[in-house]
Tab-separated table of C-alpha atoms in Angstrom:
chain	number	residue	atom	x	y	z
A	271	MET	CA	0.019	-0.084	-0.337
A	272	ASN	CA	1.565	3.125	-0.827
A	273	MET	CA	1.238	7.104	0.373
A	274	GLU	CA	-1.182	7.229	-2.463
A	275	ALA	CA	-3.423	4.825	-1.733
A	276	LEU	CA	-3.252	5.972	1.875
A	277	ARG	CA	-4.464	9.544	1.111
A	278	GLU	CA	-7.123	7.882	-1.222
A	279	LEU	CA	-8.006	6.389	1.758
A	280	ALA	CA	-9.744	2.723	0.282
A	281	TRP	CA	-8.171	0.825	2.867
A	282	THR	CA	-10.917	2.876	5.184
A	283	ASP	CA	-13.763	0.227	3.125
A	284	TYR	CA	-12.760	-2.863	4.435
A	285	PHE	CA	-13.173	-1.219	8.041
A	286	PHE	CA	-16.553	0.340	6.830
A	287	TYR	CA	-18.130	-2.707	5.101
A	288	ALA	CA	-17.353	-5.107	8.321
A	289	ILE	CA	-19.765	-2.176	10.169
A	290	VAL	CA	-22.370	-2.408	7.620
A	291	SER	CA	-22.190	-5.105	5.029
A	292	PRO	CA	-20.411	-8.233	5.206
A	293	ARG	CA	-20.886	-9.547	2.005
A	294	GLU	CA	-19.271	-6.502	0.677
A	295	LEU	CA	-16.161	-6.654	3.073
A	296	TYR	CA	-15.338	-10.329	1.576
A	297	ARG	CA	-15.659	-9.448	-1.828
A	298	ARG	CA	-13.160	-6.513	-1.009
A	299	ILE	CA	-11.157	-8.943	0.415
A	300	LYS	CA	-11.083	-11.095	-2.877
A	301	GLN	CA	-10.023	-8.669	-4.767
A	302	HIS	CA	-6.397	-9.095	-3.433
A	303	ASP	CA	-5.334	-5.823	-2.620
A	304	THR	CA	-1.763	-5.011	-2.035
A	305	GLY	CA	-1.612	-4.645	1.809
A	306	MET	CA	-4.663	-5.850	2.421
A	307	LEU	CA	-3.477	-9.197	4.832
A	308	ARG	CA	-1.429	-6.665	6.877
A	309	LEU	CA	-3.869	-4.117	6.911
A	310	SER	CA	-6.349	-6.863	8.699
A	311	PHE	CA	-3.482	-7.204	11.499
A	312	SER	CA	-4.048	-4.090	12.596
A	313	VAL	CA	-7.554	-5.324	13.645
A	314	PRO	CA	-5.895	-7.847	15.885
A	315	VAL	CA	-3.746	-5.513	16.939
A	316	MET	CA	-5.909	-3.233	18.282
A	317	ALA	CA	-8.277	-5.835	19.625
A	318	ALA	CA	-5.789	-7.399	21.990
A	319	PHE	CA	-4.592	-3.723	23.063
A	320	PHE	CA	-8.376	-2.598	23.732
A	321	ASP	CA	-9.026	-5.208	26.245
A	322	VAL	CA	-6.244	-4.848	28.365
A	323	VAL	CA	-7.777	-1.266	28.867
A	324	ALA	CA	-11.137	-2.178	29.163
A	325	LEU	CA	-10.618	-5.104	31.620
A	326	SER	CA	-8.060	-2.351	33.407
A	327	LEU	CA	-10.837	0.420	33.593
A	328	ASN	CA	-12.248	-2.513	34.933
A	329	GLY	CA	-10.249	-3.527	38.161
A	330	THR	CA	-8.707	-1.563	40.809
A	331	GLU	CA	-5.800	0.730	39.915
A	332	SER	CA	-2.506	-0.076	41.017
A	333	GLY	CA	1.638	-0.595	39.151
A	334	PHE	CA	0.308	-3.824	37.229
A	335	PHE	CA	-1.346	-1.924	34.460
A	336	TYR	CA	2.117	-0.898	33.692
A	337	HIS	CA	3.555	-4.315	33.043
A	338	LYS	CA	-0.376	-5.184	31.329
A	339	ILE	CA	-0.157	-2.230	28.994
A	340	SER	CA	3.045	-3.520	27.685
A	341	TYR	CA	4.334	-7.288	28.055
A	342	GLY	CA	0.629	-8.104	28.859
A	343	TRP	CA	-0.472	-6.773	25.558
A	344	LEU	CA	2.057	-8.417	23.368
A	345	LEU	CA	1.180	-11.728	24.906
A	346	LEU	CA	-2.644	-10.814	24.876
A	347	LEU	CA	-1.258	-9.820	21.328
A	348	PHE	CA	0.312	-13.113	20.501
A	349	ILE	CA	-2.576	-15.583	21.538
A	350	LEU	CA	-5.484	-13.712	20.132
A	351	LEU	CA	-3.247	-14.454	16.407
A	352	LEU	CA	-2.393	-17.838	17.511
A	353	LYS	CA	-6.650	-18.158	17.790
A	354	ILE	CA	-6.973	-16.654	14.765
A	355	VAL	CA	-4.902	-18.575	12.505
A	356	LEU	CA	-5.672	-22.226	14.484
A	357	TYR	CA	-9.161	-21.326	13.776
A	358	SER	CA	-8.672	-20.156	9.908
A	359	ALA	CA	-7.083	-23.154	9.165
A	360	LEU	CA	-10.101	-25.298	11.292
A	361	ILE	CA	-12.659	-23.403	9.147
A	362	ASP	CA	-10.809	-23.893	6.209
A	363	SER	CA	-10.726	-27.709	6.273
A	364	SER	CA	-14.562	-27.701	8.013
A	365	ALA	CA	-15.090	-26.151	3.806
A	366	GLN	CA	-12.969	-28.724	2.675
A	367	PHE	CA	-15.027	-31.169	4.143
A	368	PHE	CA	-18.563	-30.567	3.612
A	369	GLY	CA	-16.715	-29.488	-0.264
A	370	CYS	CA	-16.164	-25.747	-0.371
A	371	SER	CA	-12.599	-24.592	-1.595
A	372	GLY	CA	-10.135	-23.876	0.367
A	373	ASN	CA	-9.590	-20.514	1.470
A	374	ILE	CA	-6.829	-19.892	3.748
A	375	LYS	CA	-5.459	-16.672	3.662
A	376	ASP	CA	-9.017	-15.034	2.180
A	377	THR	CA	-10.419	-16.619	5.676
A	378	VAL	CA	-8.133	-15.023	8.347
A	379	SER	CA	-8.768	-11.399	6.641
A	380	LEU	CA	-12.274	-11.993	7.382
A	381	ILE	CA	-11.717	-12.383	10.935
A	382	ASN	CA	-9.485	-10.142	11.055
A	383	PHE	CA	-12.107	-8.088	10.074
A	384	ALA	CA	-14.487	-9.331	11.870
A	385	MET	CA	-12.987	-7.939	14.989
A	386	PHE	CA	-13.331	-5.073	14.111
A	387	PRO	CA	-16.730	-3.747	15.506
A	388	GLY	CA	-15.911	-5.305	18.831
A	389	LEU	CA	-13.195	-2.691	19.293
A	390	MET	CA	-16.238	0.137	19.852
A	391	LEU	CA	-16.428	-1.756	23.249
A	392	LEU	CA	-13.878	0.057	24.406
A	393	PRO	CA	-15.720	3.900	24.434
A	394	LEU	CA	-18.765	2.165	24.670
A	395	PHE	CA	-17.713	0.370	28.305
A	396	TYR	CA	-15.736	3.954	29.184
A	397	ILE	CA	-18.706	5.961	29.361
A	398	ILE	CA	-20.111	2.778	31.741
A	399	SER	CA	-17.028	3.018	33.462
A	400	ILE	CA	-16.772	6.915	34.299
A	401	ALA	CA	-21.071	6.931	35.168
A	402	GLY	CA	-20.494	4.130	37.180
A	403	ILE	CA	-23.474	1.851	36.219
A	404	ALA	CA	-22.934	-1.705	36.733
A	405	PRO	CA	-19.734	-1.442	35.034
A	406	GLY	CA	-19.009	-5.733	35.794
A	407	PHE	CA	-22.105	-6.589	34.065
A	408	PHE	CA	-22.515	-4.332	31.173
A	409	TYR	CA	-18.968	-5.722	30.853
A	410	ILE	CA	-19.813	-9.087	29.932
A	411	PHE	CA	-23.053	-8.008	28.626
A	412	LEU	CA	-21.335	-5.560	25.863
A	413	SER	CA	-18.730	-8.617	25.160
A	414	PHE	CA	-21.573	-10.989	23.981
A	415	LEU	CA	-23.372	-8.439	22.184
A	416	PHE	CA	-19.592	-7.771	19.852
A	417	PHE	CA	-19.580	-11.259	20.444
A	418	CYS	CA	-22.649	-12.128	18.219
A	419	TRP	CA	-22.034	-9.328	15.802
A	420	PHE	CA	-18.716	-11.163	14.943
A	421	LEU	CA	-20.552	-13.978	13.848
A	422	PHE	CA	-22.880	-12.659	11.944
A	423	ILE	CA	-19.964	-10.721	10.023
A	424	LEU	CA	-17.819	-14.317	10.267
A	425	THR	CA	-21.128	-16.470	8.432
A	426	LEU	CA	-22.313	-13.754	5.911
A	427	GLY	CA	-18.197	-13.496	5.418
A	428	ILE	CA	-17.966	-17.468	4.680
A	429	SER	CA	-21.360	-17.457	3.086
A	430	GLU	CA	-20.419	-15.346	0.365
A	431	MET	CA	-16.347	-16.851	0.022
A	432	HIS	CA	-18.226	-20.220	-0.946
A	433	SER	CA	-21.550	-18.665	-2.090
A	434	ILE	CA	-23.598	-21.057	0.406
A	435	GLN	CA	-26.611	-20.653	2.810
A	436	SER	CA	-25.769	-18.726	5.580
A	437	THR	CA	-26.868	-21.698	7.879
A	438	ARG	CA	-24.554	-24.504	6.592
A	439	ALA	CA	-21.965	-21.445	6.577
A	440	LEU	CA	-23.158	-20.961	10.459
A	441	ALA	CA	-22.569	-24.718	10.082
A	442	LEU	CA	-19.073	-24.663	8.854
A	443	ILE	CA	-17.761	-22.058	11.742
A	444	PHE	CA	-19.764	-24.581	14.917
A	445	ALA	CA	-18.379	-27.320	13.525
A	446	PRO	CA	-14.356	-27.053	14.396
A	447	ALA	CA	-15.671	-25.509	17.483
A	448	LEU	CA	-17.594	-28.449	17.966
A	449	VAL	CA	-15.464	-31.196	16.974
A	450	VAL	CA	-12.376	-29.190	19.062
A	451	GLY	CA	-15.488	-29.065	22.468
A	452	THR	CA	-15.812	-32.932	21.278
A	453	LEU	CA	-12.141	-33.816	21.218
A	454	LEU	CA	-11.367	-32.216	24.722
A	455	PHE	CA	-14.961	-33.727	26.405
A	456	PHE	CA	-13.700	-37.535	25.418
A	457	ILE	CA	-10.244	-36.134	26.445
A	458	PHE	CA	-11.209	-35.012	30.396
A	459	ILE	CA	-13.178	-38.622	30.242
A	460	ILE	CA	-10.228	-40.346	29.711
A	461	PHE	CA	-8.487	-37.775	32.022
A	462	VAL	CA	-10.023	-38.478	34.787
A	463	CYS	CA	-10.362	-42.154	34.373
A	464	SER	CA	-6.679	-42.701	34.440
A	465	LEU	CA	-6.691	-40.133	37.200
A	466	PHE	CA	-9.151	-42.180	39.139
A	467	GLY	CA	-7.499	-45.475	38.135
A	468	PHE	CA	-4.498	-44.761	39.035
A	469	VAL	CA	-5.243	-43.073	43.249
A	470	ALA	CA	-7.028	-46.916	43.229
A	471	GLY	CA	-4.472	-48.985	41.739
B	252	MET	CA	-17.865	7.067	-1.760
B	253	GLU	CA	-15.512	9.743	-0.039
B	254	LYS	CA	-17.826	10.645	2.565
B	255	GLN	CA	-18.776	7.149	4.048
B	256	ARG	CA	-14.970	7.218	4.203
B	257	LYS	CA	-14.095	9.868	5.733
B	258	ILE	CA	-16.393	9.083	8.459
B	259	THR	CA	-14.783	5.778	8.659
B	260	LEU	CA	-11.715	7.539	9.154
B	261	ALA	CA	-13.111	9.493	12.155
B	262	ILE	CA	-14.321	6.655	13.643
B	263	LEU	CA	-10.821	5.202	13.545
B	264	ILE	CA	-9.205	8.291	14.934
B	265	MET	CA	-11.935	8.408	18.005
B	266	LEU	CA	-11.297	5.144	18.545
B	267	VAL	CA	-7.469	5.569	18.646
B	268	LEU	CA	-8.291	9.091	20.333
B	269	ILE	CA	-10.353	7.489	23.566
B	270	SER	CA	-7.811	4.621	23.816
B	271	ILE	CA	-5.133	7.054	24.255
B	272	ILE	CA	-7.196	8.537	26.927
B	273	ALA	CA	-8.309	6.163	28.783
B	274	VAL	CA	-4.699	4.548	29.134
B	275	VAL	CA	-4.148	8.345	29.915
B	276	ASP	CA	-6.951	8.389	32.926
B	277	ILE	CA	-5.877	4.875	34.215
B	278	SER	CA	-2.341	5.987	34.619
B	279	THR	CA	-3.463	8.798	36.276
B	280	ARG	CA	-6.173	6.854	38.876
B	281	VAL	CA	-2.603	4.923	39.363
B	282	GLU	CA	-0.398	7.255	39.800
B	283	LYS	CA	-2.692	9.698	42.000
B	284	LYS	CA	-2.877	5.675	44.603
B	285	ARG	CA	1.170	5.157	43.804
B	286	SER	CA	1.789	9.159	45.621
B	287	LEU	CA	-1.087	8.272	49.156
B	288	PRO	CA	1.695	7.182	51.976
B	289	THR	CA	1.956	3.125	51.219
B	290	GLY	CA	1.062	2.229	54.507
B	291	LEU	CA	-1.900	4.061	55.211
B	292	ASN	CA	-3.478	2.851	51.779
B	293	MET	CA	-6.349	4.796	51.621
B	294	MET	CA	-7.640	7.593	49.871
B	295	PRO	CA	-8.573	10.629	50.605
B	296	ASN	CA	-11.435	11.486	52.462
B	297	GLY	CA	-10.933	14.961	54.160
B	298	PRO	CA	-10.118	14.586	58.640
B	299	GLY	CA	-10.975	11.576	60.629
B	300	VAL	CA	-9.588	9.171	62.400
B	301	ALA	CA	-7.012	6.303	61.684
B	302	ILE	CA	-7.427	3.180	62.806
B	303	VAL	CA	-3.709	1.391	63.987
B	304	ARG	CA	-3.518	-3.019	65.360
B	305	ILE	CA	-1.292	-4.281	67.317
B	306	ASP	CA	-2.587	-7.795	67.486
B	307	GLY	CA	-0.305	-10.121	68.884
B	308	PRO	CA	3.170	-10.876	70.392
B	309	ILE	CA	5.534	-7.481	69.654
B	310	GLU	CA	8.274	-8.067	68.244
B	311	LEU	CA	10.573	-5.698	65.892
B	312	THR	CA	10.385	-8.170	62.679
B	313	GLY	CA	7.430	-10.304	62.243
B	314	PRO	CA	7.450	-12.869	59.434
B	315	ALA	CA	8.848	-10.951	56.103
B	316	GLY	CA	6.194	-9.379	54.526
B	317	LEU	CA	5.373	-9.688	50.341
B	318	MET	CA	7.911	-7.813	48.269
B	319	GLY	CA	10.149	-7.009	51.323
B	320	LYS	CA	6.862	-5.316	53.268
B	321	PRO	CA	7.914	-4.794	57.044
B	322	SER	CA	5.846	-6.394	59.808
B	323	GLY	CA	5.389	-6.364	63.160
B	324	ALA	CA	6.572	-3.074	65.251
B	325	GLU	CA	8.629	-2.335	62.437
B	326	SER	CA	4.866	-2.003	60.120
B	327	VAL	CA	3.210	-0.166	63.275
B	328	VAL	CA	6.306	2.430	63.482
B	329	ARG	CA	6.377	3.072	59.740
B	330	ARG	CA	2.083	3.717	59.862
B	331	LEU	CA	2.121	6.110	63.156
B	332	ALA	CA	4.810	7.951	60.650
B	333	ASP	CA	2.940	8.707	56.594
B	334	ILE	CA	0.110	9.335	59.473
B	335	GLU	CA	2.151	12.154	60.697
B	336	LYS	CA	3.077	13.568	57.841
B	337	ASP	CA	-0.803	12.734	56.684
B	338	SER	CA	-2.714	16.649	57.218
B	339	ASN	CA	-5.997	14.750	57.111
B	340	ILE	CA	-5.276	12.103	60.181
B	341	LYS	CA	-6.797	14.139	63.184
B	342	ALA	CA	-6.394	11.090	65.437
B	343	VAL	CA	-5.233	7.564	66.148
B	344	VAL	CA	-6.787	4.972	68.166
B	345	ILE	CA	-4.822	2.871	68.373
B	346	ARG	CA	-6.314	-0.784	68.808
B	347	ILE	CA	-4.168	-2.832	71.066
B	348	ASN	CA	-4.709	-6.889	71.125
B	349	SER	CA	-0.903	-8.220	72.878
B	350	PRO	CA	0.491	-9.885	75.485
B	351	GLY	CA	2.909	-7.809	74.971
B	352	GLY	CA	6.485	-8.550	73.409
B	353	THR	CA	10.726	-7.028	73.307
B	354	VAL	CA	11.398	-4.594	74.912
B	355	ALA	CA	13.367	-2.297	72.255
B	356	ALA	CA	9.899	-2.987	69.752
B	357	THR	CA	7.774	-1.684	72.872
B	358	GLN	CA	9.902	1.320	73.018
B	359	GLU	CA	10.314	2.429	69.387
B	360	ILE	CA	6.292	2.331	69.228
B	361	TYR	CA	5.857	4.059	72.544
B	362	HIS	CA	8.228	6.611	71.215
B	363	ARG	CA	6.612	7.062	67.890
B	364	ILE	CA	2.763	7.349	70.062
B	365	PHE	CA	4.788	10.560	72.058
B	366	SER	CA	5.606	12.195	68.257
B	367	LEU	CA	2.039	11.984	67.047
B	368	ARG	CA	1.022	13.628	70.840
B	369	LYS	CA	4.229	16.604	70.197
B	370	LYS	CA	2.212	17.494	67.072
B	371	ASN	CA	-0.909	17.968	68.434
B	372	ILE	CA	-2.784	14.697	67.142
B	373	ILE	CA	-4.801	12.500	69.993
B	374	VAL	CA	-4.344	9.591	70.212
B	375	VAL	CA	-6.859	7.371	71.643
B	376	ALA	CA	-5.573	3.413	73.308
B	377	SER	CA	-8.376	0.710	72.583
B	378	MET	CA	-7.591	-2.469	74.535
B	379	GLY	CA	-9.378	-5.712	72.982
B	380	ASP	CA	-8.866	-9.451	74.806
B	381	ILE	CA	-5.511	-8.909	76.747
B	382	ALA	CA	-2.636	-5.404	76.483
B	383	ALA	CA	-0.786	-6.994	78.960
B	384	SER	CA	2.927	-5.503	79.794
B	385	GLY	CA	4.294	-4.054	76.472
B	386	GLY	CA	1.000	-3.969	75.354
B	387	TYR	CA	0.076	-1.685	78.278
B	388	TYR	CA	3.400	-0.111	77.896
B	389	ILE	CA	1.904	1.030	74.352
B	390	ALA	CA	-0.706	2.071	75.570
B	391	SER	CA	0.312	4.359	78.557
B	392	ALA	CA	1.627	6.411	76.048
B	393	CYS	CA	-1.719	7.901	73.958
B	394	ASN	CA	-3.776	10.343	75.742
B	395	HIS	CA	-6.693	8.101	76.618
B	396	ILE	CA	-6.988	4.797	77.170
B	397	VAL	CA	-10.433	2.696	76.943
B	398	ALA	CA	-10.337	-1.095	77.871
B	399	ASN	CA	-12.969	-3.547	78.002
B	400	TYR	CA	-14.759	-4.994	80.725
B	401	GLY	CA	-13.247	-8.312	80.992
B	402	THR	CA	-10.105	-6.972	79.133
B	403	ILE	CA	-6.754	-8.077	81.003
B	404	THR	CA	-4.266	-5.468	82.027
B	405	GLY	CA	-1.611	-4.237	83.855
B	406	SER	CA	1.635	-7.274	83.888
B	407	ILE	CA	3.692	-4.036	84.451
B	408	GLY	CA	6.863	-5.713	84.728
B	409	VAL	CA	9.947	-7.013	82.644
B	410	ILE	CA	11.140	-10.907	82.254
B	411	ALA	CA	13.278	-13.272	80.566
B	412	LEU	CA	13.599	-16.637	80.392
B	413	SER	CA	15.102	-20.020	79.212
B	414	PRO	CA	14.510	-23.597	80.460
B	415	ASN	CA	17.463	-25.399	81.815
B	416	LEU	CA	17.426	-28.681	80.412
B	417	LYS	CA	20.749	-29.524	82.417
B	418	ASN	CA	19.209	-32.602	83.363
B	419	LEU	CA	18.356	-33.834	80.483
B	420	MET	CA	20.604	-33.703	78.871
B	421	ASP	CA	22.682	-35.020	81.047
B	422	LYS	CA	19.988	-37.837	80.949
B	423	PHE	CA	20.698	-38.771	77.388
B	424	GLY	CA	24.525	-37.936	77.506
B	425	ILE	CA	24.469	-34.549	75.555
B	426	LYS	CA	27.196	-32.369	76.140
B	427	MET	CA	27.022	-29.354	74.663
B	428	ASN	CA	30.905	-27.368	73.416
B	429	VAL	CA	30.882	-24.413	73.862
B	430	ILE	CA	34.062	-22.378	72.685
B	431	LYS	CA	33.881	-18.778	73.939
B	432	SER	CA	35.453	-15.596	74.312
B	433	GLY	CA	34.391	-13.901	77.486
B	434	LYS	CA	32.944	-16.212	80.875
B	435	TYR	CA	29.704	-14.481	79.802
B	436	LYS	CA	28.923	-15.128	75.916
B	437	ASP	CA	26.954	-18.213	76.399
B	438	ILE	CA	25.079	-16.469	79.368
B	439	LEU	CA	21.452	-18.475	78.970
B	440	ALA	CA	22.946	-20.862	78.316
B	441	THR	CA	20.205	-23.726	78.191
B	442	HIS	CA	22.623	-26.883	78.423
B	443	ARG	CA	24.070	-25.774	82.258
B	444	ASP	CA	23.183	-24.121	86.023
B	445	MET	CA	23.059	-20.478	85.712
B	446	SER	CA	26.011	-18.813	88.116
B	447	ILE	CA	24.946	-16.410	90.793
B	448	GLU	CA	27.216	-13.642	88.178
B	449	GLU	CA	25.574	-14.393	86.102
B	450	ARG	CA	21.787	-14.194	87.503
B	451	ALA	CA	23.282	-10.043	89.009
B	452	LEU	CA	24.058	-9.668	85.739
B	453	LEU	CA	20.748	-10.030	83.995
B	454	GLN	CA	18.899	-9.219	86.888
B	455	GLU	CA	20.522	-5.246	86.732
B	456	LEU	CA	19.320	-5.755	82.980
B	457	ILE	CA	16.143	-6.372	84.017
B	458	ASP	CA	16.267	-4.175	86.689
B	459	LEU	CA	17.109	-0.959	84.720
B	460	SER	CA	14.501	-2.079	81.768
B	461	TYR	CA	12.160	-2.366	84.524
B	462	HIS	CA	12.854	1.448	85.525
B	463	LYS	CA	12.739	2.931	81.923
B	464	PHE	CA	9.033	1.396	82.581
B	465	VAL	CA	7.767	2.496	85.103
B	466	SER	CA	8.731	6.169	84.374
B	467	ASP	CA	7.909	6.104	81.266
B	468	ILE	CA	4.565	4.425	82.152
B	469	ALA	CA	4.239	7.868	85.016
B	470	LEU	CA	5.266	10.208	81.487
B	471	GLY	CA	2.582	8.835	79.587
B	472	ARG	CA	0.180	8.834	82.077
B	473	ASN	CA	0.911	11.937	83.999
B	474	MET	CA	1.418	9.699	87.711
B	475	ASN	CA	3.569	9.747	90.095
B	476	GLN	CA	5.866	6.967	90.050
B	477	SER	CA	5.119	6.322	93.386
B	478	ASP	CA	2.103	5.324	92.326
B	479	ILE	CA	3.398	3.031	90.297
B	480	TYR	CA	5.735	1.164	91.599
B	481	PRO	CA	3.170	-0.529	94.566
B	482	ILE	CA	1.664	-2.724	91.292
B	483	ALA	CA	3.533	-2.731	89.133
B	484	ASP	CA	4.956	-6.099	90.842
B	485	GLY	CA	4.099	-8.024	87.577
B	486	ARG	CA	-0.341	-8.766	88.659
B	487	VAL	CA	-2.412	-9.148	86.205
B	488	MET	CA	-5.345	-7.347	86.381
B	489	SER	CA	-9.132	-6.073	84.776
B	490	ALA	CA	-9.790	-3.482	83.251
B	491	GLN	CA	-12.108	-2.418	86.409
B	492	THR	CA	-8.629	-2.774	88.845
B	493	ALA	CA	-6.909	-1.008	86.266
B	494	LEU	CA	-9.454	1.222	86.395
B	495	LYS	CA	-8.992	1.869	89.920
B	496	TYR	CA	-5.698	2.394	89.971
B	497	LYS	CA	-5.817	5.087	87.195
B	498	LEU	CA	-3.656	2.455	85.137
B	499	ILE	CA	-6.934	3.460	82.029
B	500	ASP	CA	-9.613	6.068	81.774
B	501	GLN	CA	-12.520	4.258	81.002
B	502	LEU	CA	-14.287	1.273	80.223
B	503	GLY	CA	-15.487	1.157	76.693
B	504	THR	CA	-15.451	-0.845	73.493
B	505	PHE	CA	-14.104	0.176	70.259
B	506	GLU	CA	-16.455	2.098	68.482
B	507	GLU	CA	-16.619	4.602	72.012
B	508	ALA	CA	-12.701	4.505	71.620
B	509	ILE	CA	-13.062	5.993	68.665
B	510	ASN	CA	-15.632	8.903	69.299
B	511	LYS	CA	-13.712	9.739	72.163
B	512	ALA	CA	-10.998	10.296	69.629
B	513	LYS	CA	-13.235	12.544	67.421
B	514	GLU	CA	-14.330	14.316	70.781
B	515	LEU	CA	-11.179	14.815	71.630
B	516	ALA	CA	-9.920	15.893	68.467
B	517	GLY	CA	-12.195	17.841	67.817
B	518	LEU	CA	-14.001	16.108	65.076
B	519	ASP	CA	-18.044	15.696	63.363
B	520	SER	CA	-19.325	12.386	64.665
B	521	ASP	CA	-19.332	11.155	61.698
B	522	ALA	CA	-15.669	12.475	60.896
B	523	HIS	CA	-14.234	9.458	58.273
B	524	VAL	CA	-12.079	6.331	59.832
B	525	TYR	CA	-9.521	5.445	58.133
B	526	GLU	CA	-9.227	1.645	58.801
B	527	GLU	CA	-5.626	-0.465	58.095
B	528	ARG	CA	-5.726	-2.457	54.910
B	529	LEU	CA	-4.462	-4.753	53.017
B	530	SER	CA	-4.912	-5.008	49.561
B	531	PRO	CA	-6.126	-8.805	48.576
B	532	PHE	CA	-3.482	-9.669	47.208
B	533	ASN	CA	-1.190	-8.770	49.602
B	534	GLU	CA	-2.912	-10.992	51.746
B	535	ILE	CA	-3.329	-13.934	49.536
B	536	PHE	CA	0.503	-13.790	49.892
B	537	SER	CA	1.583	-12.788	53.139
B	538	SER	CA	-0.768	-15.775	54.165
B	539	ILE	CA	0.531	-17.964	51.953
B	540	ASN	CA	4.118	-16.405	52.833
B	541	SER	CA	3.534	-17.352	56.581
B	542	LEU	CA	2.771	-20.370	55.888
B	543	PHE	CA	6.056	-21.888	53.502
B	544	THR	CA	8.810	-19.566	55.771
B	545	GLY	CA	7.168	-21.636	58.926
B	546	HIS	CA	5.691	-18.637	61.334
B	547	PHE	CA	1.870	-20.035	60.972
B	548	PHE	CA	3.022	-22.014	63.920
B	549	GLU	CA	4.934	-20.906	66.486
B	550	ASN	CA	6.548	-22.555	68.479
B	551	ARG	CA	7.978	-21.353	71.544
B	552	PHE	CA	10.561	-23.894	72.252
B	553	THR	CA	12.568	-24.298	69.361
B	554	ASP	CA	12.627	-20.343	70.309
B	555	THR	CA	15.941	-20.499	71.446
B	556	THR	CA	17.106	-16.500	71.206
B	557	TYR	CA	17.404	-14.244	73.757
B	558	LYS	CA	15.147	-11.876	75.012
B	559	ILE	CA	14.117	-9.600	77.580
B	560	GLU	CA	10.449	-9.349	77.458
B	561	TYR	CA	7.533	-7.146	78.382
B	562	ARG	CA	5.311	-9.451	78.338
B	563	TYR	CA	2.391	-11.443	79.959
B	564	MET	CA	3.819	-15.107	80.444
B	565	GLN	CA	0.758	-17.076	79.690
């Protein structure tokens, strides 16, 4: 992305369509503009930072804040990026399993931009915390609300990506979570059984 | 299209600005909290009464606190020093629940209380279950002493003790090899009988501390030493008896002590009370720390260090 493109503000379209039209967002992603993937990663970078700030607004003030905002942010960003890559891979595998074509690069970009509305949590929560109206409750409530919005964007984006119905796209998104969840459940059962066996032995 | 891009850019700039404002806001609050005296750990809220608690045996250093924070008498002295610097504090209530402790630690707290009195800060002692010996020594430095009906106090005196395990060690055939530079270097040794000279030497030390104890009580209570000596024979007494001998000023509860402090300092009855508190983080870690450092279960039999104490031995 050169200076000319920056001045034209065409890059802001990704953020705009993330809010107003997820299908149009994917159509823009599909064009594979230069620097689009890099630009998409600015969202998780901001999301990790905003999360730390919002959580700090919720907690008690202590010198630990400086550690949270520096090392904590980097750690959170690393975890977030890992989650994005892993979840994109799982969604992509799930799509291929259901007969769609694989497109992990676009899935990563889509997930990144889908997180953009979630950044609004900070200004809203900041107002709530200043007003002191049940900040704990509203933090959870708004987080849930923005997570639903994230899912909505991702569903429509995936639907556009593979030209499938929204319900099928939703199934594609939930399938990996379901598989991982089931796997973890059985691992837990095996672990508990082994533990009891070990103690009894 | 141009307009929509500008709006999006404005939203992005707004988000960045809000995050910066939030970070600055939190940092300011953190710094504001940091600038408060560390020992008090409280937000300024107008003139009021600070509470200082002295619990258990008084020693200069207690179990090591988290991140090198002092405990024992040192932490009490530090808190009193912080209170002295805080213009909001017009009175202090010292809640004492202690059988006393080492001479130096007790005197450190005593003198710090006197320093508060010199700065016209009213100090009221509130006695709990027990405020005997060194516990009473500390209370005597206060402007006013309030004790509960059930408080055990008195025990004005000094004690040093060590077990004599000679017969036990002889029975088991244990002998000690002692290499010393002077004849009194192993004074209070547990493996042999105490010599007459050693006893006389220690008695002199005890007597000096005892006279200092009585003179300090006389100074704090504005009494004659001759009135104190007859009852300064180590006896413990109830709060009612102590009131009869003018060792305390009033029978009452902790709440009444706070009210008295407010009254003496000329504060409103709804003046703020600055309670001493640890952050939950510190509380958890100090408990864990006590467990691991072994101070959780005090063992007097293995504690063989020499101590001359203003203490009521139960």
